């Protein structure tokens, strides 16, 4: 289900990459920030949340372009073989398959950790998250002014475990290349700017 049309790398974020996640959240436009946090939140609240988001109870997959985080899918591990999911994608990368690709990676991660399902809570106006849940055959209900979706995760197999390891390994190599290409492009732009003076 990864019909990703945007160029970039999807990989797990490491515990010390809080700054990548923080700056991504701060770049979200007002509507996207409201949808992600189910409220209008201050920069300070976003920074405080991001500081704890890469803790031991969470796995976050990121979509990076030239080493800059442009989308994130968070899996928070909960009691009872369930995980809670949140997805955010910056405006220029929406409708390119980034959200679906990130969610697909989270679903693979969840099944390989023995989780039986993923749950999402969002505002009724957050059609993007509702479409994402429906795409993965999620069951959507409405209660207390929010919409809730549950997506089932199949049991892990040798193939699903291998797919996660292979994707993690290849993403690490792609990240190095992506970062180097970004540095080369920036150097080229600076060279052209200097030559134009």
Short mmCIF file of N, CA and C in Angstrom, two decimals, residues 5-191:
data_model
loop_
_atom_site.label_atom_id
_atom_site.label_comp_id
_atom_site.label_asym_id
_atom_site.label_seq_id
_atom_site.Cartn_x
_atom_site.Cartn_y
_atom_site.Cartn_z
N UNK A 5 4.63 8.97 -3.99
CA UNK A 5 5.08 9.69 -5.19
C UNK A 5 6.09 10.78 -4.85
N UNK A 6 6.26 11.09 -3.57
CA UNK A 6 7.22 12.11 -3.16
C UNK A 6 8.60 11.48 -2.99
N UNK A 7 9.65 12.24 -3.27
CA UNK A 7 11.02 11.75 -3.09
C UNK A 7 11.45 12.01 -1.66
N UNK A 8 11.97 10.99 -1.02
CA UNK A 8 12.43 11.12 0.35
C UNK A 8 12.68 9.74 0.93
N UNK A 9 13.00 9.70 2.21
CA UNK A 9 13.34 8.47 2.90
C UNK A 9 12.41 8.30 4.10
N UNK A 10 11.90 7.10 4.28
CA UNK A 10 11.12 6.79 5.48
C UNK A 10 11.98 5.89 6.37
N UNK A 11 12.14 6.32 7.61
CA UNK A 11 12.91 5.52 8.57
C UNK A 11 12.46 5.83 9.98
N UNK A 12 12.84 4.94 10.91
CA UNK A 12 12.55 5.17 12.32
C UNK A 12 13.44 6.30 12.84
N UNK A 13 12.86 7.16 13.65
CA UNK A 13 13.65 8.20 14.29
C UNK A 13 14.34 7.62 15.52
N UNK A 14 15.52 8.12 15.78
CA UNK A 14 16.32 7.65 16.90
C UNK A 14 16.04 8.52 18.13
N UNK A 15 16.26 8.00 19.35
CA UNK A 15 15.90 8.74 20.56
C UNK A 15 16.52 10.13 20.66
N UNK A 16 17.67 10.34 20.05
CA UNK A 16 18.34 11.64 20.16
C UNK A 16 17.96 12.60 19.01
N UNK A 17 16.95 12.24 18.21
CA UNK A 17 16.55 13.11 17.10
C UNK A 17 15.32 13.96 17.43
N UNK A 18 15.21 14.35 18.68
CA UNK A 18 14.09 15.17 19.13
C UNK A 18 13.98 16.47 18.33
N UNK A 19 15.11 17.07 18.00
CA UNK A 19 15.08 18.36 17.29
C UNK A 19 14.42 18.22 15.92
N UNK A 20 14.65 17.11 15.24
CA UNK A 20 13.99 16.88 13.94
C UNK A 20 12.48 16.89 14.11
N UNK A 21 11.99 16.19 15.13
CA UNK A 21 10.55 16.09 15.37
C UNK A 21 9.98 17.43 15.81
N UNK A 22 10.70 18.13 16.68
CA UNK A 22 10.24 19.43 17.17
C UNK A 22 10.07 20.41 16.02
N UNK A 23 11.08 20.54 15.18
CA UNK A 23 11.00 21.51 14.08
C UNK A 23 9.92 21.12 13.07
N UNK A 24 9.70 19.81 12.88
CA UNK A 24 8.61 19.38 12.01
C UNK A 24 7.27 19.85 12.57
N UNK A 25 7.01 19.60 13.83
CA UNK A 25 5.75 20.02 14.45
C UNK A 25 5.58 21.54 14.37
N UNK A 26 6.66 22.27 14.61
CA UNK A 26 6.57 23.74 14.58
C UNK A 26 6.31 24.28 13.17
N UNK A 27 6.69 23.52 12.15
CA UNK A 27 6.44 23.96 10.77
C UNK A 27 5.02 23.68 10.30
N UNK A 28 4.27 22.84 11.02
CA UNK A 28 2.91 22.53 10.61
C UNK A 28 2.08 23.82 10.57
N UNK A 29 1.27 23.99 9.53
CA UNK A 29 0.40 25.15 9.47
C UNK A 29 -0.65 25.03 10.58
N UNK A 30 -1.37 26.14 10.84
CA UNK A 30 -2.29 26.19 11.98
C UNK A 30 -3.34 25.08 11.92
N UNK A 31 -3.87 24.82 10.73
CA UNK A 31 -4.91 23.78 10.59
C UNK A 31 -4.35 22.39 10.90
N UNK A 32 -3.15 22.11 10.37
CA UNK A 32 -2.53 20.80 10.59
C UNK A 32 -2.13 20.63 12.06
N UNK A 33 -1.66 21.68 12.68
CA UNK A 33 -1.29 21.59 14.09
C UNK A 33 -2.53 21.34 14.94
N UNK A 34 -3.61 22.02 14.61
CA UNK A 34 -4.87 21.82 15.33
C UNK A 34 -5.36 20.38 15.17
N UNK A 35 -5.25 19.85 13.93
CA UNK A 35 -5.69 18.47 13.67
C UNK A 35 -4.80 17.47 14.41
N UNK A 36 -3.49 17.70 14.42
CA UNK A 36 -2.56 16.76 15.04
C UNK A 36 -2.74 16.71 16.56
N UNK A 37 -2.92 17.87 17.19
CA UNK A 37 -2.98 17.92 18.65
C UNK A 37 -4.40 18.07 19.17
N UNK A 38 -5.39 18.01 18.26
CA UNK A 38 -6.81 18.13 18.60
C UNK A 38 -7.13 19.42 19.34
N UNK A 39 -6.29 20.43 19.11
CA UNK A 39 -6.50 21.74 19.73
C UNK A 39 -5.47 22.71 19.15
N UNK A 40 -5.74 23.98 19.34
CA UNK A 40 -4.73 24.97 18.99
C UNK A 40 -3.73 25.03 20.13
N UNK A 41 -2.51 24.63 19.90
CA UNK A 41 -1.52 24.58 20.98
C UNK A 41 -0.38 25.55 20.69
N UNK A 42 0.23 26.05 21.75
CA UNK A 42 1.33 27.01 21.62
C UNK A 42 2.61 26.30 21.19
N UNK A 43 3.58 27.10 20.74
CA UNK A 43 4.90 26.55 20.41
C UNK A 43 5.51 25.86 21.62
N UNK A 44 5.33 26.45 22.79
CA UNK A 44 5.90 25.87 24.02
C UNK A 44 5.32 24.48 24.31
N UNK A 45 4.02 24.32 24.08
CA UNK A 45 3.37 23.03 24.29
C UNK A 45 3.89 22.00 23.29
N UNK A 46 4.08 22.42 22.04
CA UNK A 46 4.62 21.53 21.01
C UNK A 46 6.03 21.09 21.37
N UNK A 47 6.86 22.02 21.81
CA UNK A 47 8.24 21.69 22.19
C UNK A 47 8.26 20.72 23.36
N UNK A 48 7.40 20.96 24.35
CA UNK A 48 7.35 20.06 25.52
C UNK A 48 6.88 18.67 25.12
N UNK A 49 5.91 18.59 24.21
CA UNK A 49 5.43 17.28 23.75
C UNK A 49 6.55 16.54 23.00
N UNK A 50 7.18 17.24 22.06
CA UNK A 50 8.22 16.61 21.24
C UNK A 50 9.39 16.11 22.09
N UNK A 51 9.67 16.80 23.18
CA UNK A 51 10.78 16.41 24.06
C UNK A 51 10.59 15.03 24.65
N UNK A 52 9.32 14.58 24.76
CA UNK A 52 9.03 13.27 25.35
C UNK A 52 8.56 12.24 24.31
N UNK A 53 8.39 12.67 23.07
CA UNK A 53 7.75 11.82 22.06
C UNK A 53 8.60 10.63 21.63
N UNK A 54 9.90 10.71 21.79
CA UNK A 54 10.77 9.61 21.36
C UNK A 54 11.21 8.75 22.55
N UNK A 55 10.34 8.64 23.53
CA UNK A 55 10.64 7.86 24.73
C UNK A 55 10.53 6.36 24.50
N UNK A 56 10.74 5.57 25.56
CA UNK A 56 10.77 4.11 25.43
C UNK A 56 9.42 3.48 25.10
N UNK A 57 8.33 4.22 25.26
CA UNK A 57 7.01 3.66 24.97
C UNK A 57 6.53 4.03 23.57
N UNK A 58 7.44 4.54 22.73
CA UNK A 58 7.01 5.00 21.41
C UNK A 58 8.00 4.60 20.33
N UNK A 59 7.46 4.44 19.12
CA UNK A 59 8.26 4.24 17.92
C UNK A 59 7.74 5.24 16.91
N UNK A 60 8.63 6.05 16.36
CA UNK A 60 8.23 7.09 15.41
C UNK A 60 8.95 6.86 14.09
N UNK A 61 8.16 6.78 13.02
CA UNK A 61 8.72 6.72 11.68
C UNK A 61 8.64 8.11 11.08
N UNK A 62 9.69 8.52 10.40
CA UNK A 62 9.71 9.83 9.80
C UNK A 62 9.92 9.76 8.30
N UNK A 63 9.40 10.77 7.61
CA UNK A 63 9.64 10.94 6.17
C UNK A 63 10.58 12.14 6.05
N UNK A 64 11.80 11.87 5.56
CA UNK A 64 12.82 12.90 5.49
C UNK A 64 13.18 13.23 4.04
N UNK A 65 13.35 14.52 3.80
CA UNK A 65 13.78 15.01 2.49
C UNK A 65 15.01 15.87 2.74
N UNK A 66 16.13 15.49 2.15
CA UNK A 66 17.40 16.20 2.37
C UNK A 66 17.72 16.32 3.86
N UNK A 67 17.39 15.29 4.63
CA UNK A 67 17.69 15.29 6.05
C UNK A 67 16.72 16.09 6.91
N UNK A 68 15.66 16.66 6.29
CA UNK A 68 14.67 17.45 7.02
C UNK A 68 13.40 16.62 7.16
N UNK A 69 12.88 16.52 8.37
CA UNK A 69 11.68 15.73 8.64
C UNK A 69 10.45 16.47 8.12
N UNK A 70 9.72 15.85 7.19
CA UNK A 70 8.53 16.47 6.58
C UNK A 70 7.23 15.75 6.96
N UNK A 71 7.34 14.56 7.54
CA UNK A 71 6.16 13.82 7.98
C UNK A 71 6.56 12.87 9.09
N UNK A 72 5.62 12.59 9.99
CA UNK A 72 5.92 11.69 11.11
C UNK A 72 4.69 10.86 11.45
N UNK A 73 4.93 9.60 11.79
CA UNK A 73 3.87 8.70 12.25
C UNK A 73 4.34 8.12 13.58
N UNK A 74 3.57 8.39 14.62
CA UNK A 74 3.94 7.99 15.98
C UNK A 74 3.12 6.79 16.42
N UNK A 75 3.78 5.81 16.97
CA UNK A 75 3.13 4.64 17.55
C UNK A 75 3.43 4.63 19.04
N UNK A 76 2.41 4.87 19.84
CA UNK A 76 2.56 4.85 21.29
C UNK A 76 2.06 3.51 21.79
N UNK A 77 2.93 2.74 22.45
CA UNK A 77 2.58 1.41 22.94
C UNK A 77 1.69 1.53 24.16
N UNK A 78 0.59 0.79 24.15
CA UNK A 78 -0.39 0.86 25.24
C UNK A 78 -0.59 -0.53 25.82
N UNK A 79 -1.16 -0.62 27.03
CA UNK A 79 -1.45 -1.95 27.60
C UNK A 79 -2.47 -2.69 26.73
N UNK A 80 -2.42 -4.00 26.77
CA UNK A 80 -3.42 -4.81 26.08
C UNK A 80 -3.17 -5.01 24.60
N UNK A 81 -1.90 -5.07 24.20
CA UNK A 81 -1.54 -5.37 22.81
C UNK A 81 -2.14 -4.38 21.81
N UNK A 82 -2.20 -3.11 22.22
CA UNK A 82 -2.74 -2.06 21.36
C UNK A 82 -1.74 -0.92 21.28
N UNK A 83 -1.77 -0.22 20.17
CA UNK A 83 -0.93 0.96 20.02
C UNK A 83 -1.78 2.13 19.54
N UNK A 84 -1.44 3.33 20.01
CA UNK A 84 -2.14 4.54 19.57
C UNK A 84 -1.29 5.22 18.50
N UNK A 85 -1.95 5.70 17.46
CA UNK A 85 -1.25 6.25 16.30
C UNK A 85 -1.62 7.71 16.09
N UNK A 86 -0.63 8.51 15.67
CA UNK A 86 -0.87 9.88 15.21
C UNK A 86 0.04 10.11 14.01
N UNK A 87 -0.47 10.81 13.01
CA UNK A 87 0.29 11.07 11.78
C UNK A 87 0.23 12.56 11.47
N UNK A 88 1.35 13.13 11.07
CA UNK A 88 1.39 14.53 10.64
C UNK A 88 2.26 14.64 9.39
N UNK A 89 1.80 15.42 8.43
CA UNK A 89 2.54 15.62 7.18
C UNK A 89 2.47 17.11 6.84
N UNK A 90 3.60 17.69 6.51
CA UNK A 90 3.63 19.10 6.15
C UNK A 90 2.91 19.34 4.82
N UNK A 91 2.41 20.54 4.65
CA UNK A 91 1.49 20.86 3.56
C UNK A 91 2.01 20.47 2.17
N UNK A 92 3.24 20.78 1.85
CA UNK A 92 3.77 20.51 0.50
C UNK A 92 3.90 19.02 0.19
N UNK A 93 3.79 18.16 1.19
CA UNK A 93 3.94 16.72 0.98
C UNK A 93 2.64 15.95 1.19
N UNK A 94 1.54 16.67 1.38
CA UNK A 94 0.25 15.99 1.51
C UNK A 94 -0.23 15.55 0.14
N UNK A 95 -1.06 14.52 0.12
CA UNK A 95 -1.63 13.96 -1.10
C UNK A 95 -0.56 13.41 -2.05
N UNK A 96 0.55 12.96 -1.47
CA UNK A 96 1.62 12.33 -2.26
C UNK A 96 1.86 10.89 -1.81
N UNK A 97 1.02 10.39 -0.90
CA UNK A 97 1.19 9.02 -0.39
C UNK A 97 2.04 8.94 0.85
N UNK A 98 2.55 10.07 1.34
CA UNK A 98 3.43 10.05 2.52
C UNK A 98 2.70 9.51 3.74
N UNK A 99 1.48 10.00 4.00
CA UNK A 99 0.72 9.53 5.17
C UNK A 99 0.45 8.04 5.12
N UNK A 100 0.05 7.53 3.95
CA UNK A 100 -0.23 6.10 3.80
C UNK A 100 1.04 5.27 3.98
N UNK A 101 2.14 5.75 3.41
CA UNK A 101 3.40 5.01 3.52
C UNK A 101 3.86 4.96 4.98
N UNK A 102 3.74 6.09 5.68
CA UNK A 102 4.13 6.12 7.10
C UNK A 102 3.24 5.19 7.92
N UNK A 103 1.94 5.23 7.66
CA UNK A 103 1.03 4.37 8.42
C UNK A 103 1.30 2.90 8.13
N UNK A 104 1.61 2.57 6.88
CA UNK A 104 1.94 1.19 6.53
C UNK A 104 3.15 0.69 7.30
N UNK A 105 4.17 1.56 7.46
CA UNK A 105 5.35 1.17 8.24
C UNK A 105 4.99 0.94 9.70
N UNK A 106 4.11 1.81 10.24
CA UNK A 106 3.70 1.62 11.64
C UNK A 106 2.94 0.32 11.83
N UNK A 107 2.11 -0.02 10.87
CA UNK A 107 1.33 -1.25 10.96
C UNK A 107 2.26 -2.47 10.96
N UNK A 108 3.29 -2.45 10.12
CA UNK A 108 4.28 -3.52 10.10
C UNK A 108 5.01 -3.60 11.44
N UNK A 109 5.43 -2.45 11.95
CA UNK A 109 6.12 -2.39 13.24
C UNK A 109 5.23 -2.94 14.36
N UNK A 110 3.96 -2.57 14.33
CA UNK A 110 3.02 -3.01 15.37
C UNK A 110 2.85 -4.52 15.35
N UNK A 111 2.63 -5.09 14.17
CA UNK A 111 2.40 -6.54 14.11
C UNK A 111 3.63 -7.32 14.55
N UNK A 112 4.82 -6.78 14.22
CA UNK A 112 6.05 -7.47 14.61
C UNK A 112 6.34 -7.38 16.11
N UNK A 113 5.60 -6.52 16.81
CA UNK A 113 5.74 -6.43 18.26
C UNK A 113 4.58 -7.07 18.99
N UNK A 114 3.78 -7.83 18.27
CA UNK A 114 2.70 -8.57 18.88
C UNK A 114 1.45 -7.77 19.17
N UNK A 115 1.36 -6.54 18.63
CA UNK A 115 0.15 -5.75 18.83
C UNK A 115 -0.95 -6.29 17.92
N UNK A 116 -2.16 -6.26 18.41
CA UNK A 116 -3.28 -6.77 17.62
C UNK A 116 -4.05 -5.68 16.90
N UNK A 117 -3.82 -4.44 17.31
CA UNK A 117 -4.55 -3.36 16.66
C UNK A 117 -3.98 -2.01 16.97
N UNK A 118 -4.31 -1.06 16.10
CA UNK A 118 -3.91 0.33 16.28
C UNK A 118 -5.17 1.16 16.44
N UNK A 119 -5.12 2.12 17.34
CA UNK A 119 -6.26 3.02 17.53
C UNK A 119 -5.83 4.45 17.23
N UNK A 120 -6.77 5.21 16.68
CA UNK A 120 -6.54 6.61 16.38
C UNK A 120 -7.72 7.41 16.89
N UNK A 121 -7.45 8.52 17.51
CA UNK A 121 -8.50 9.45 17.91
C UNK A 121 -8.22 10.76 17.21
N UNK A 122 -9.25 11.36 16.65
CA UNK A 122 -9.06 12.64 15.98
C UNK A 122 -10.37 13.42 15.99
N UNK A 123 -10.27 14.68 15.65
CA UNK A 123 -11.46 15.52 15.56
C UNK A 123 -12.33 15.05 14.40
N UNK A 124 -13.64 15.21 14.50
CA UNK A 124 -14.52 14.80 13.39
C UNK A 124 -14.21 15.52 12.09
N UNK A 125 -13.59 16.70 12.19
CA UNK A 125 -13.24 17.46 10.99
C UNK A 125 -11.94 16.99 10.33
N UNK A 126 -11.21 16.07 10.99
CA UNK A 126 -9.93 15.61 10.46
C UNK A 126 -10.18 14.49 9.44
N UNK A 127 -10.60 14.90 8.26
CA UNK A 127 -10.95 13.93 7.22
C UNK A 127 -9.72 13.14 6.73
N UNK A 128 -8.56 13.77 6.77
CA UNK A 128 -7.35 13.08 6.33
C UNK A 128 -7.08 11.83 7.14
N UNK A 129 -7.15 11.93 8.47
CA UNK A 129 -6.92 10.76 9.33
C UNK A 129 -8.02 9.72 9.14
N UNK A 130 -9.24 10.18 8.95
CA UNK A 130 -10.35 9.24 8.75
C UNK A 130 -10.18 8.48 7.43
N UNK A 131 -9.77 9.19 6.38
CA UNK A 131 -9.52 8.51 5.09
C UNK A 131 -8.37 7.52 5.22
N UNK A 132 -7.35 7.91 5.97
CA UNK A 132 -6.19 7.03 6.18
C UNK A 132 -6.62 5.75 6.89
N UNK A 133 -7.41 5.89 7.94
CA UNK A 133 -7.89 4.71 8.67
C UNK A 133 -8.74 3.83 7.77
N UNK A 134 -9.62 4.45 6.98
CA UNK A 134 -10.49 3.68 6.08
C UNK A 134 -9.68 2.95 5.03
N UNK A 135 -8.60 3.57 4.57
CA UNK A 135 -7.76 2.92 3.56
C UNK A 135 -7.15 1.62 4.08
N UNK A 136 -6.88 1.59 5.38
CA UNK A 136 -6.32 0.38 6.00
C UNK A 136 -7.42 -0.43 6.70
N UNK A 137 -8.64 -0.30 6.20
CA UNK A 137 -9.79 -1.08 6.67
C UNK A 137 -10.09 -0.84 8.14
N UNK A 138 -9.91 0.41 8.57
CA UNK A 138 -10.21 0.76 9.95
C UNK A 138 -11.70 0.89 10.18
N UNK A 139 -12.12 0.56 11.39
CA UNK A 139 -13.51 0.72 11.80
C UNK A 139 -13.62 2.03 12.56
N UNK A 140 -14.40 2.98 12.00
CA UNK A 140 -14.49 4.32 12.57
C UNK A 140 -15.79 4.48 13.35
N UNK A 141 -15.68 5.01 14.57
CA UNK A 141 -16.85 5.31 15.40
C UNK A 141 -16.74 6.75 15.88
N UNK A 142 -17.85 7.29 16.32
CA UNK A 142 -17.89 8.67 16.80
C UNK A 142 -18.45 8.69 18.21
N UNK A 143 -17.75 9.39 19.11
CA UNK A 143 -18.20 9.49 20.51
C UNK A 143 -17.54 10.68 21.16
N UNK A 144 -18.26 11.34 22.02
CA UNK A 144 -17.75 12.46 22.82
C UNK A 144 -17.10 13.55 21.98
N UNK A 145 -17.66 13.79 20.79
CA UNK A 145 -17.15 14.86 19.95
C UNK A 145 -15.90 14.51 19.18
N UNK A 146 -15.41 13.29 19.27
CA UNK A 146 -14.23 12.85 18.54
C UNK A 146 -14.58 11.67 17.65
N UNK A 147 -13.74 11.42 16.66
CA UNK A 147 -13.88 10.18 15.89
C UNK A 147 -12.76 9.25 16.32
N UNK A 148 -13.06 7.97 16.36
CA UNK A 148 -12.10 6.95 16.79
C UNK A 148 -12.04 5.88 15.72
N UNK A 149 -10.86 5.41 15.44
CA UNK A 149 -10.70 4.34 14.44
C UNK A 149 -9.83 3.24 15.03
N UNK A 150 -10.14 2.03 14.66
CA UNK A 150 -9.33 0.88 15.06
C UNK A 150 -8.96 0.09 13.82
N UNK A 151 -7.67 -0.15 13.65
CA UNK A 151 -7.15 -0.91 12.52
C UNK A 151 -6.52 -2.18 13.06
N UNK A 152 -6.95 -3.32 12.55
CA UNK A 152 -6.43 -4.60 13.03
C UNK A 152 -5.04 -4.86 12.46
N UNK A 153 -4.20 -5.48 13.26
CA UNK A 153 -2.86 -5.89 12.83
C UNK A 153 -2.80 -7.41 12.82
N UNK A 154 -2.34 -7.95 11.70
CA UNK A 154 -2.21 -9.42 11.61
C UNK A 154 -1.03 -9.88 12.46
N UNK A 155 -0.99 -11.17 12.80
CA UNK A 155 0.15 -11.69 13.57
C UNK A 155 1.45 -11.60 12.76
N UNK A 156 2.55 -11.48 13.46
CA UNK A 156 3.86 -11.43 12.81
C UNK A 156 4.18 -12.76 12.14
N UNK A 157 4.95 -12.68 11.08
CA UNK A 157 5.45 -13.87 10.39
C UNK A 157 6.95 -13.69 10.17
N UNK A 158 7.62 -14.73 9.73
CA UNK A 158 9.04 -14.61 9.42
C UNK A 158 9.24 -13.56 8.33
N UNK A 159 8.32 -13.51 7.36
CA UNK A 159 8.43 -12.53 6.27
C UNK A 159 8.24 -11.11 6.78
N UNK A 160 7.26 -10.88 7.67
CA UNK A 160 7.04 -9.52 8.18
C UNK A 160 8.23 -9.06 9.01
N UNK A 161 8.83 -9.96 9.78
CA UNK A 161 10.02 -9.61 10.56
C UNK A 161 11.18 -9.27 9.63
N UNK A 162 11.36 -10.06 8.58
CA UNK A 162 12.42 -9.80 7.62
C UNK A 162 12.20 -8.48 6.91
N UNK A 163 10.94 -8.17 6.54
CA UNK A 163 10.63 -6.91 5.85
C UNK A 163 11.01 -5.70 6.71
N UNK A 164 10.74 -5.78 8.01
CA UNK A 164 11.08 -4.65 8.87
C UNK A 164 12.59 -4.47 8.96
N UNK A 165 13.32 -5.56 9.14
CA UNK A 165 14.78 -5.47 9.22
C UNK A 165 15.34 -4.94 7.90
N UNK A 166 14.85 -5.45 6.78
CA UNK A 166 15.34 -5.02 5.47
C UNK A 166 15.05 -3.53 5.25
N UNK A 167 13.84 -3.10 5.61
CA UNK A 167 13.49 -1.68 5.42
C UNK A 167 14.33 -0.78 6.32
N UNK A 168 14.55 -1.20 7.57
CA UNK A 168 15.37 -0.40 8.48
C UNK A 168 16.80 -0.27 7.95
N UNK A 169 17.35 -1.37 7.45
CA UNK A 169 18.72 -1.37 6.95
C UNK A 169 18.84 -0.52 5.69
N UNK A 170 17.92 -0.71 4.75
CA UNK A 170 18.00 0.05 3.51
C UNK A 170 17.71 1.53 3.74
N UNK A 171 16.82 1.84 4.70
CA UNK A 171 16.51 3.24 5.01
C UNK A 171 17.72 3.95 5.60
N UNK A 172 18.51 3.23 6.41
CA UNK A 172 19.72 3.84 6.98
C UNK A 172 20.68 4.24 5.88
N UNK A 173 20.86 3.36 4.89
CA UNK A 173 21.75 3.66 3.76
C UNK A 173 21.17 4.81 2.92
N UNK A 174 19.87 4.78 2.67
CA UNK A 174 19.22 5.85 1.90
C UNK A 174 19.35 7.19 2.60
N UNK A 175 19.27 7.19 3.93
CA UNK A 175 19.37 8.44 4.69
C UNK A 175 20.72 9.10 4.49
N UNK A 176 21.78 8.29 4.47
CA UNK A 176 23.12 8.83 4.26
C UNK A 176 23.19 9.47 2.88
N UNK A 177 22.69 8.78 1.85
CA UNK A 177 22.71 9.31 0.49
C UNK A 177 21.84 10.57 0.40
N UNK A 178 20.64 10.53 1.01
CA UNK A 178 19.73 11.68 0.98
C UNK A 178 20.38 12.90 1.62
N UNK A 179 21.04 12.71 2.74
CA UNK A 179 21.71 13.81 3.44
C UNK A 179 22.84 14.38 2.58
N UNK A 180 23.62 13.49 1.96
CA UNK A 180 24.73 13.94 1.11
C UNK A 180 24.21 14.72 -0.10
N UNK A 181 23.12 14.23 -0.71
CA UNK A 181 22.54 14.92 -1.87
C UNK A 181 22.04 16.30 -1.45
N UNK A 182 21.45 16.39 -0.27
CA UNK A 182 20.99 17.68 0.23
C UNK A 182 22.14 18.66 0.41
N UNK A 183 23.26 18.18 0.96
CA UNK A 183 24.44 19.03 1.13
C UNK A 183 24.99 19.49 -0.21
N UNK A 184 25.02 18.58 -1.19
CA UNK A 184 25.49 18.95 -2.53
C UNK A 184 24.58 19.99 -3.18
N UNK A 185 23.27 19.80 -3.04
CA UNK A 185 22.33 20.78 -3.63
C UNK A 185 22.48 22.15 -2.98
N UNK A 186 22.63 22.17 -1.64
CA UNK A 186 22.82 23.45 -0.96
C UNK A 186 24.11 24.12 -1.39
N UNK A 187 25.19 23.33 -1.50
CA UNK A 187 26.47 23.89 -1.95
C UNK A 187 26.34 24.46 -3.36
N UNK A 188 25.61 23.75 -4.23
CA UNK A 188 25.40 24.23 -5.60
C UNK A 188 24.63 25.54 -5.63
N UNK A 189 23.58 25.64 -4.79
CA UNK A 189 22.79 26.88 -4.74
C UNK A 189 23.65 28.04 -4.22
N UNK A 190 24.47 27.77 -3.19
CA UNK A 190 25.33 28.82 -2.65
C UNK A 190 26.36 29.27 -3.68
N UNK A 191 26.89 28.28 -4.43
CA UNK A 191 27.87 28.62 -5.48
C UNK A 191 27.24 29.48 -6.57
#
